[in-house]
Amino acid sequence: MTPDSRQSLVSLSGVAKTYGSGTLALEGVSTEIARGSFVSLVGPSGCGKSTLLRIIAGLIEPSAGKISWPLNGGARPADIGFVFQDATLMPWARVFENVYLPLKLKGVSRKDAEARVGEALQRVGLSDFAAAYPRELSGGMKMRVSIARALVTEPPVLLMDEPFAALDEFTREKLDDDLLELWRGQNWTVIFVTHSVYESVYLSERVLVMGARPGRVLQDIHIDAPFPRGRAFRESTGYVARCAEVSAALREGAEA
């Protein structure tokens, strides 16, 4: 099934956000995101990428426009996974307890949650670290715990706000590959915010290029390279060409 033939999971129409200070962060954002797709948002700092992600998650409300979820009767799904730029782990709690937290808040007993937490940790390659504390983990491992915590409720959509930005390039590339493997295996819908043109092209089926504040979608660029991707794709002429296309769209938006 091609990306264009899949059903729309979330539909945004004329979405805008004005904060109490009077700052217009977003204006007229309209797009469709298909179920099972991987879409990245790129744009200059302050263009509203994170604001848009939080609106989709239901953490803040839009000032205008409409968001609907056609496959869920129009309503937002109860479980949406959200991974922030910082791992935001509880430092006093072991890895198991950090991943268990969303289920605990839903009233699931620790005993009933053990299998699900164990599966989430296995997915991110941390089965042997359930008893570790965050201080004992590397930055990349902490981010894996954060991803496992987002996955433990088995959400239909995973929202990621620059999750790998603070990591070194080697670790970032490894986690990009791990994320793509998880996405392809679980058939999630992923919406990924990044400042990196190279990361957006490597990961995505579509890259939505946003303009400077007030944020709006300037271009919707399809990345037609097949999956799985790897070193060969990173070094291909097609990858370089798509990165150049996204970079050009960002420059055009800045000049406009």
PDB file of C-alpha atoms in Angstrom:
ATOM      1  CA  MET A   1       0.000   0.000   0.000  1.00  0.00           C
ATOM      2  CA  THR A   2       1.414   3.377  -0.998  1.00  0.00           C
ATOM      3  CA  PRO A   3       1.385   6.325   1.439  1.00  0.00           C
ATOM      4  CA  ASP A   4      -1.116   8.219  -0.715  1.00  0.00           C
ATOM      5  CA  SER A   5      -3.589   5.310  -0.692  1.00  0.00           C
ATOM      6  CA  ARG A   6      -3.775   4.956   3.094  1.00  0.00           C
ATOM      7  CA  GLN A   7      -6.635   6.353   5.122  1.00  0.00           C
ATOM      8  CA  SER A   8      -6.216   9.682   6.877  1.00  0.00           C
ATOM      9  CA  LEU A   9      -5.567   9.289  10.600  1.00  0.00           C
ATOM     10  CA  VAL A  10      -5.529  12.982  11.476  1.00  0.00           C
ATOM     11  CA  SER A  11      -6.795  15.950   9.487  1.00  0.00           C
ATOM     12  CA  LEU A  12      -5.823  19.563  10.214  1.00  0.00           C
ATOM     13  CA  SER A  13      -7.783  22.410   8.660  1.00  0.00           C
ATOM     14  CA  GLY A  14      -6.849  26.072   9.141  1.00  0.00           C
ATOM     15  CA  VAL A  15      -5.213  25.455  12.512  1.00  0.00           C
ATOM     16  CA  ALA A  16      -3.955  28.613  14.233  1.00  0.00           C
ATOM     17  CA  LYS A  17      -2.601  29.417  17.682  1.00  0.00           C
ATOM     18  CA  THR A  18      -2.339  32.796  19.366  1.00  0.00           C
ATOM     19  CA  TYR A  19      -0.887  32.865  22.873  1.00  0.00           C
ATOM     20  CA  GLY A  20      -2.131  35.110  25.663  1.00  0.00           C
ATOM     21  CA  SER A  21       0.788  37.471  25.070  1.00  0.00           C
ATOM     22  CA  GLY A  22      -0.581  38.144  21.598  1.00  0.00           C
ATOM     23  CA  THR A  23       2.074  36.077  19.812  1.00  0.00           C
ATOM     24  CA  LEU A  24       0.678  34.409  16.700  1.00  0.00           C
ATOM     25  CA  ALA A  25       2.548  31.098  16.654  1.00  0.00           C
ATOM     26  CA  LEU A  26       0.622  29.250  13.932  1.00  0.00           C
ATOM     27  CA  GLU A  27      -1.672  30.368  11.147  1.00  0.00           C
ATOM     28  CA  GLY A  28      -3.651  28.414   8.582  1.00  0.00           C
ATOM     29  CA  VAL A  29      -2.031  25.004   8.984  1.00  0.00           C
ATOM     30  CA  SER A  30      -3.859  22.439   6.864  1.00  0.00           C
ATOM     31  CA  THR A  31      -2.643  18.918   6.112  1.00  0.00           C
ATOM     32  CA  GLU A  32      -3.620  15.250   6.203  1.00  0.00           C
ATOM     33  CA  ILE A  33      -1.508  12.568   7.865  1.00  0.00           C
ATOM     34  CA  ALA A  34      -2.164   8.984   6.824  1.00  0.00           C
ATOM     35  CA  ARG A  35      -2.394   6.066   9.182  1.00  0.00           C
ATOM     36  CA  GLY A  36       0.910   4.227   9.404  1.00  0.00           C
ATOM     37  CA  SER A  37       2.943   7.055   7.881  1.00  0.00           C
ATOM     38  CA  PHE A  38       6.164   8.707   9.061  1.00  0.00           C
ATOM     39  CA  VAL A  39       6.014  12.495   8.706  1.00  0.00           C
ATOM     40  CA  SER A  40       8.627  15.025   9.826  1.00  0.00           C
ATOM     41  CA  LEU A  41       8.177  18.716  10.564  1.00  0.00           C
ATOM     42  CA  VAL A  42      11.162  20.964   9.864  1.00  0.00           C
ATOM     43  CA  GLY A  43      11.501  24.722  10.042  1.00  0.00           C
ATOM     44  CA  PRO A  44      13.396  27.582  11.684  1.00  0.00           C
ATOM     45  CA  SER A  45      13.468  28.004  15.458  1.00  0.00           C
ATOM     46  CA  GLY A  46      10.280  29.534  16.764  1.00  0.00           C
ATOM     47  CA  CYS A  47       8.173  28.588  13.738  1.00  0.00           C
ATOM     48  CA  GLY A  48       5.644  26.650  15.808  1.00  0.00           C
ATOM     49  CA  LYS A  49       6.715  23.041  15.165  1.00  0.00           C
ATOM     50  CA  SER A  50       6.486  22.069  18.820  1.00  0.00           C
ATOM     51  CA  THR A  51       3.282  24.074  19.259  1.00  0.00           C
ATOM     52  CA  LEU A  52       1.690  22.149  16.402  1.00  0.00           C
ATOM     53  CA  LEU A  53       2.798  18.835  17.889  1.00  0.00           C
ATOM     54  CA  ARG A  54       1.285  19.760  21.253  1.00  0.00           C
ATOM     55  CA  ILE A  55      -1.979  20.757  19.599  1.00  0.00           C
ATOM     56  CA  ILE A  56      -2.142  17.385  17.848  1.00  0.00           C
ATOM     57  CA  ALA A  57      -1.456  15.692  21.195  1.00  0.00           C
ATOM     58  CA  GLY A  58      -4.215  17.668  22.909  1.00  0.00           C
ATOM     59  CA  LEU A  59      -1.811  19.286  25.361  1.00  0.00           C
ATOM     60  CA  ILE A  60      -2.901  22.748  24.191  1.00  0.00           C
ATOM     61  CA  GLU A  61      -5.931  23.914  22.237  1.00  0.00           C
ATOM     62  CA  PRO A  62      -5.824  25.738  18.882  1.00  0.00           C
ATOM     63  CA  SER A  63      -7.163  29.277  18.730  1.00  0.00           C
ATOM     64  CA  ALA A  64      -8.802  28.602  15.377  1.00  0.00           C
ATOM     65  CA  GLY A  65      -9.241  25.813  12.879  1.00  0.00           C
ATOM     66  CA  LYS A  66     -10.139  22.187  13.301  1.00  0.00           C
ATOM     67  CA  ILE A  67      -8.379  18.900  14.031  1.00  0.00           C
ATOM     68  CA  SER A  68     -10.259  15.668  13.426  1.00  0.00           C
ATOM     69  CA  TRP A  69      -9.431  11.976  13.595  1.00  0.00           C
ATOM     70  CA  PRO A  70     -11.529  10.326  10.851  1.00  0.00           C
ATOM     71  CA  LEU A  71     -10.661   6.758  11.867  1.00  0.00           C
ATOM     72  CA  ASN A  72     -11.679   7.400  15.484  1.00  0.00           C
ATOM     73  CA  GLY A  73     -15.082   8.954  14.915  1.00  0.00           C
ATOM     74  CA  GLY A  74     -13.503  12.402  14.714  1.00  0.00           C
ATOM     75  CA  ALA A  75     -12.233  12.303  18.305  1.00  0.00           C
ATOM     76  CA  ARG A  76      -8.617  12.223  19.408  1.00  0.00           C
ATOM     77  CA  PRO A  77      -7.447   8.698  20.417  1.00  0.00           C
ATOM     78  CA  ALA A  78      -7.228   8.121  24.152  1.00  0.00           C
ATOM     79  CA  ASP A  79      -3.611   6.972  23.937  1.00  0.00           C
ATOM     80  CA  ILE A  80      -1.072   9.115  22.111  1.00  0.00           C
ATOM     81  CA  GLY A  81       2.623   8.531  22.744  1.00  0.00           C
ATOM     82  CA  PHE A  82       4.738  11.657  23.223  1.00  0.00           C
ATOM     83  CA  VAL A  83       8.540  11.733  23.406  1.00  0.00           C
ATOM     84  CA  PHE A  84      10.067  15.063  24.419  1.00  0.00           C
ATOM     85  CA  GLN A  85      13.512  16.449  23.620  1.00  0.00           C
ATOM     86  CA  ASP A  86      14.654  15.649  27.151  1.00  0.00           C
ATOM     87  CA  ALA A  87      14.119  12.120  28.437  1.00  0.00           C
ATOM     88  CA  THR A  88      12.253  13.558  31.493  1.00  0.00           C
ATOM     89  CA  LEU A  89      12.785  10.428  33.572  1.00  0.00           C
ATOM     90  CA  MET A  90      12.192  10.246  37.300  1.00  0.00           C
ATOM     91  CA  PRO A  91      15.778  10.109  38.640  1.00  0.00           C
ATOM     92  CA  TRP A  92      14.775   8.400  41.895  1.00  0.00           C
ATOM     93  CA  ALA A  93      12.988   5.543  40.107  1.00  0.00           C
ATOM     94  CA  ARG A  94      14.393   2.528  38.331  1.00  0.00           C
ATOM     95  CA  VAL A  95      13.914   2.030  34.597  1.00  0.00           C
ATOM     96  CA  PHE A  96      11.004  -0.373  35.140  1.00  0.00           C
ATOM     97  CA  GLU A  97       9.124   2.174  37.253  1.00  0.00           C
ATOM     98  CA  ASN A  98       9.724   4.937  34.703  1.00  0.00           C
ATOM     99  CA  VAL A  99       8.262   2.834  31.905  1.00  0.00           C
ATOM    100  CA  TYR A 100       5.424   1.571  34.122  1.00  0.00           C
ATOM    101  CA  LEU A 101       4.289   5.128  34.984  1.00  0.00           C
ATOM    102  CA  PRO A 102       1.661   5.609  32.180  1.00  0.00           C
ATOM    103  CA  LEU A 103       0.043   2.280  33.055  1.00  0.00           C
ATOM    104  CA  LYS A 104       0.158   3.104  36.763  1.00  0.00           C
ATOM    105  CA  LEU A 105      -1.679   6.352  36.078  1.00  0.00           C
ATOM    106  CA  LYS A 106      -4.341   4.314  34.260  1.00  0.00           C
ATOM    107  CA  GLY A 107      -4.832   2.125  37.333  1.00  0.00           C
ATOM    108  CA  VAL A 108      -3.019  -0.958  35.983  1.00  0.00           C
ATOM    109  CA  SER A 109      -1.393  -2.949  38.797  1.00  0.00           C
ATOM    110  CA  ARG A 110       2.340  -3.501  38.755  1.00  0.00           C
ATOM    111  CA  LYS A 111       1.821  -7.242  38.433  1.00  0.00           C
ATOM    112  CA  ASP A 112      -0.512  -6.880  35.470  1.00  0.00           C
ATOM    113  CA  ALA A 113       1.874  -4.408  33.843  1.00  0.00           C
ATOM    114  CA  GLU A 114       5.022  -6.530  34.107  1.00  0.00           C
ATOM    115  CA  ALA A 115       4.655  -8.243  30.742  1.00  0.00           C
ATOM    116  CA  ARG A 116       3.835  -5.019  28.903  1.00  0.00           C
ATOM    117  CA  VAL A 117       6.727  -3.125  30.480  1.00  0.00           C
ATOM    118  CA  GLY A 118       9.052  -6.006  29.703  1.00  0.00           C
ATOM    119  CA  GLU A 119       7.921  -6.046  26.075  1.00  0.00           C
ATOM    120  CA  ALA A 120       8.393  -2.275  25.738  1.00  0.00           C
ATOM    121  CA  LEU A 121      11.930  -2.526  27.125  1.00  0.00           C
ATOM    122  CA  GLN A 122      12.674  -5.457  24.831  1.00  0.00           C
ATOM    123  CA  ARG A 123      11.568  -3.385  21.827  1.00  0.00           C
ATOM    124  CA  VAL A 124      14.144  -0.706  22.604  1.00  0.00           C
ATOM    125  CA  GLY A 125      16.905  -3.151  23.537  1.00  0.00           C
ATOM    126  CA  LEU A 126      16.946  -2.474  27.288  1.00  0.00           C
ATOM    127  CA  SER A 127      15.632  -5.735  28.741  1.00  0.00           C
ATOM    128  CA  ASP A 128      18.745  -6.067  30.903  1.00  0.00           C
ATOM    129  CA  PHE A 129      18.406  -2.590  32.423  1.00  0.00           C
ATOM    130  CA  ALA A 130      14.985  -2.737  34.079  1.00  0.00           C
ATOM    131  CA  ALA A 131      16.553  -2.416  37.542  1.00  0.00           C
ATOM    132  CA  ALA A 132      18.970   0.387  36.634  1.00  0.00           C
ATOM    133  CA  TYR A 133      18.591   4.019  37.667  1.00  0.00           C
ATOM    134  CA  PRO A 134      18.667   6.813  35.059  1.00  0.00           C
ATOM    135  CA  ARG A 135      21.994   8.060  36.422  1.00  0.00           C
ATOM    136  CA  GLU A 136      23.533   4.745  35.385  1.00  0.00           C
ATOM    137  CA  LEU A 137      22.496   5.140  31.741  1.00  0.00           C
ATOM    138  CA  SER A 138      24.018   6.963  28.783  1.00  0.00           C
ATOM    139  CA  GLY A 139      22.106   9.728  27.037  1.00  0.00           C
ATOM    140  CA  GLY A 140      21.052   7.390  24.257  1.00  0.00           C
ATOM    141  CA  MET A 141      19.843   4.771  26.720  1.00  0.00           C
ATOM    142  CA  LYS A 142      17.814   7.362  28.624  1.00  0.00           C
ATOM    143  CA  MET A 143      16.097   8.316  25.393  1.00  0.00           C
ATOM    144  CA  ARG A 144      15.350   4.645  24.734  1.00  0.00           C
ATOM    145  CA  VAL A 145      13.653   4.474  28.138  1.00  0.00           C
ATOM    146  CA  SER A 146      11.604   7.537  27.222  1.00  0.00           C
ATOM    147  CA  ILE A 147      10.547   5.851  23.975  1.00  0.00           C
ATOM    148  CA  ALA A 148       9.655   2.640  25.830  1.00  0.00           C
ATOM    149  CA  ARG A 149       7.506   4.665  28.234  1.00  0.00           C
ATOM    150  CA  ALA A 150       5.677   6.193  25.269  1.00  0.00           C
ATOM    151  CA  LEU A 151       5.161   2.745  23.719  1.00  0.00           C
ATOM    152  CA  VAL A 152       3.965   0.847  26.766  1.00  0.00           C
ATOM    153  CA  THR A 153       0.328   1.875  26.232  1.00  0.00           C
ATOM    154  CA  GLU A 154       0.574   0.720  22.591  1.00  0.00           C
ATOM    155  CA  PRO A 155      -0.557   4.063  21.146  1.00  0.00           C
ATOM    156  CA  PRO A 156      -1.696   4.332  17.509  1.00  0.00           C
ATOM    157  CA  VAL A 157       0.339   7.504  17.021  1.00  0.00           C
ATOM    158  CA  LEU A 158       3.758   8.523  18.331  1.00  0.00           C
ATOM    159  CA  LEU A 159       4.658  12.225  18.517  1.00  0.00           C
ATOM    160  CA  MET A 160       8.362  13.033  18.887  1.00  0.00           C
ATOM    161  CA  ASP A 161       9.696  16.520  19.616  1.00  0.00           C
ATOM    162  CA  GLU A 162      13.398  16.622  18.648  1.00  0.00           C
ATOM    163  CA  PRO A 163      14.098  13.514  20.717  1.00  0.00           C
ATOM    164  CA  PHE A 164      17.680  12.975  19.515  1.00  0.00           C
ATOM    165  CA  ALA A 165      18.832  16.598  19.225  1.00  0.00           C
ATOM    166  CA  ALA A 166      21.155  16.505  22.241  1.00  0.00           C
ATOM    167  CA  LEU A 167      22.911  13.278  21.261  1.00  0.00           C
ATOM    168  CA  ASP A 168      26.174  12.806  19.395  1.00  0.00           C
ATOM    169  CA  GLU A 169      25.928  12.058  15.678  1.00  0.00           C
ATOM    170  CA  PHE A 170      26.808   8.363  15.955  1.00  0.00           C
ATOM    171  CA  THR A 171      24.211   7.705  18.668  1.00  0.00           C
ATOM    172  CA  ARG A 172      21.657   9.763  16.776  1.00  0.00           C
ATOM    173  CA  GLU A 173      22.108   7.756  13.575  1.00  0.00           C
ATOM    174  CA  LYS A 174      21.807   4.494  15.529  1.00  0.00           C
ATOM    175  CA  LEU A 175      18.584   5.618  17.199  1.00  0.00           C
ATOM    176  CA  ASP A 176      17.216   6.813  13.847  1.00  0.00           C
ATOM    177  CA  ASP A 177      17.743   3.300  12.481  1.00  0.00           C
ATOM    178  CA  ASP A 178      16.219   1.719  15.590  1.00  0.00           C
ATOM    179  CA  LEU A 179      13.200   4.014  15.361  1.00  0.00           C
ATOM    180  CA  LEU A 180      12.592   3.109  11.721  1.00  0.00           C
ATOM    181  CA  GLU A 181      12.796  -0.586  12.560  1.00  0.00           C
ATOM    182  CA  LEU A 182      10.236  -0.152  15.349  1.00  0.00           C
ATOM    183  CA  TRP A 183       7.947   1.925  13.147  1.00  0.00           C
ATOM    184  CA  ARG A 184       8.003  -0.599  10.313  1.00  0.00           C
ATOM    185  CA  GLY A 185       7.409  -3.486  12.712  1.00  0.00           C
ATOM    186  CA  GLN A 186       4.563  -1.910  14.700  1.00  0.00           C
ATOM    187  CA  ASN A 187       2.761   0.095  11.992  1.00  0.00           C
ATOM    188  CA  TRP A 188       2.531   3.250  14.116  1.00  0.00           C
ATOM    189  CA  THR A 189       1.919   6.685  12.763  1.00  0.00           C
ATOM    190  CA  VAL A 190       4.922   8.869  13.646  1.00  0.00           C
ATOM    191  CA  ILE A 191       5.037  12.683  13.570  1.00  0.00           C
ATOM    192  CA  PHE A 192       8.610  13.777  14.186  1.00  0.00           C
ATOM    193  CA  VAL A 193       9.890  17.312  14.843  1.00  0.00           C
ATOM    194  CA  THR A 194      13.537  17.991  14.006  1.00  0.00           C
ATOM    195  CA  HIS A 195      15.842  20.874  13.072  1.00  0.00           C
ATOM    196  CA  SER A 196      17.954  18.518  10.991  1.00  0.00           C
ATOM    197  CA  VAL A 197      17.238  18.434   7.257  1.00  0.00           C
ATOM    198  CA  TYR A 198      19.370  15.291   6.981  1.00  0.00           C
ATOM    199  CA  GLU A 199      17.487  13.469   9.729  1.00  0.00           C
ATOM    200  CA  SER A 200      14.090  14.441   8.316  1.00  0.00           C
ATOM    201  CA  VAL A 201      14.927  13.108   4.855  1.00  0.00           C
ATOM    202  CA  TYR A 202      16.463   9.914   6.212  1.00  0.00           C
ATOM    203  CA  LEU A 203      13.504   9.010   8.416  1.00  0.00           C
ATOM    204  CA  SER A 204      10.452  10.194   6.585  1.00  0.00           C
ATOM    205  CA  GLU A 205       7.980   9.395   3.889  1.00  0.00           C
ATOM    206  CA  ARG A 206       7.002  13.085   3.888  1.00  0.00           C
ATOM    207  CA  VAL A 207       8.711  16.235   5.125  1.00  0.00           C
ATOM    208  CA  LEU A 208       6.488  19.212   5.939  1.00  0.00           C
ATOM    209  CA  VAL A 209       8.576  22.374   5.631  1.00  0.00           C
ATOM    210  CA  MET A 210       7.297  25.170   7.854  1.00  0.00           C
ATOM    211  CA  GLY A 211       7.915  28.888   7.475  1.00  0.00           C
ATOM    212  CA  ALA A 212       8.968  31.406  10.106  1.00  0.00           C
ATOM    213  CA  ARG A 213       6.394  32.617  12.614  1.00  0.00           C
ATOM    214  CA  PRO A 214       3.516  32.555  12.218  1.00  0.00           C
ATOM    215  CA  GLY A 215       4.136  28.935  11.337  1.00  0.00           C
ATOM    216  CA  ARG A 216       2.470  27.456   8.278  1.00  0.00           C
ATOM    217  CA  VAL A 217       3.262  24.604   5.918  1.00  0.00           C
ATOM    218  CA  LEU A 218       5.202  25.928   2.919  1.00  0.00           C
ATOM    219  CA  GLN A 219       5.947  22.666   1.147  1.00  0.00           C
ATOM    220  CA  ASP A 220       5.017  19.001   1.477  1.00  0.00           C
ATOM    221  CA  ILE A 221       7.976  17.023   0.119  1.00  0.00           C
ATOM    222  CA  HIS A 222       7.609  13.290  -0.486  1.00  0.00           C
ATOM    223  CA  ILE A 223      10.657  11.072   0.093  1.00  0.00           C
ATOM    224  CA  ASP A 224      10.096   8.132  -2.227  1.00  0.00           C
ATOM    225  CA  ALA A 225      13.093   6.008  -1.227  1.00  0.00           C
ATOM    226  CA  PRO A 226      12.133   2.480  -0.107  1.00  0.00           C
ATOM    227  CA  PHE A 227      12.589   1.031   3.382  1.00  0.00           C
ATOM    228  CA  PRO A 228      14.630  -0.255   5.074  1.00  0.00           C
ATOM    229  CA  ARG A 229      17.151   2.533   4.728  1.00  0.00           C
ATOM    230  CA  GLY A 230      20.759   2.518   5.818  1.00  0.00           C
ATOM    231  CA  ARG A 231      24.263   3.679   5.020  1.00  0.00           C
ATOM    232  CA  ALA A 232      23.772   3.135   1.289  1.00  0.00           C
ATOM    233  CA  PHE A 233      20.797   5.513   1.290  1.00  0.00           C
ATOM    234  CA  ARG A 234      22.683   8.140   3.309  1.00  0.00           C
ATOM    235  CA  GLU A 235      25.416   8.088   0.661  1.00  0.00           C
ATOM    236  CA  SER A 236      23.122   7.983  -2.376  1.00  0.00           C
ATOM    237  CA  THR A 237      22.556  10.771  -4.884  1.00  0.00           C
ATOM    238  CA  GLY A 238      18.828  10.523  -4.214  1.00  0.00           C
ATOM    239  CA  TYR A 239      19.338  11.301  -0.534  1.00  0.00           C
ATOM    240  CA  VAL A 240      21.587  14.257  -1.325  1.00  0.00           C
ATOM    241  CA  ALA A 241      19.032  15.578  -3.830  1.00  0.00           C
ATOM    242  CA  ARG A 242      16.137  15.364  -1.369  1.00  0.00           C
ATOM    243  CA  CYS A 243      18.204  17.078   1.357  1.00  0.00           C
ATOM    244  CA  ALA A 244      18.974  19.866  -1.116  1.00  0.00           C
ATOM    245  CA  GLU A 245      15.265  20.165  -1.950  1.00  0.00           C
ATOM    246  CA  VAL A 246      14.269  20.507   1.705  1.00  0.00           C
ATOM    247  CA  SER A 247      17.102  22.986   2.352  1.00  0.00           C
ATOM    248  CA  ALA A 248      15.997  25.080  -0.626  1.00  0.00           C
ATOM    249  CA  ALA A 249      12.438  25.146   0.654  1.00  0.00           C
ATOM    250  CA  LEU A 250      13.670  26.344   4.056  1.00  0.00           C
ATOM    251  CA  ARG A 251      15.735  29.124   2.432  1.00  0.00           C
ATOM    252  CA  GLU A 252      12.812  30.206   0.287  1.00  0.00           C
ATOM    253  CA  GLY A 253      10.617  30.400   3.346  1.00  0.00           C
ATOM    254  CA  ALA A 254      13.186  32.465   5.230  1.00  0.00           C
ATOM    255  CA  GLU A 255      13.519  34.885   2.324  1.00  0.00           C
ATOM    256  CA  ALA A 256       9.746  35.205   1.944  1.00  0.00           C
TER     257      ALA A 256
END
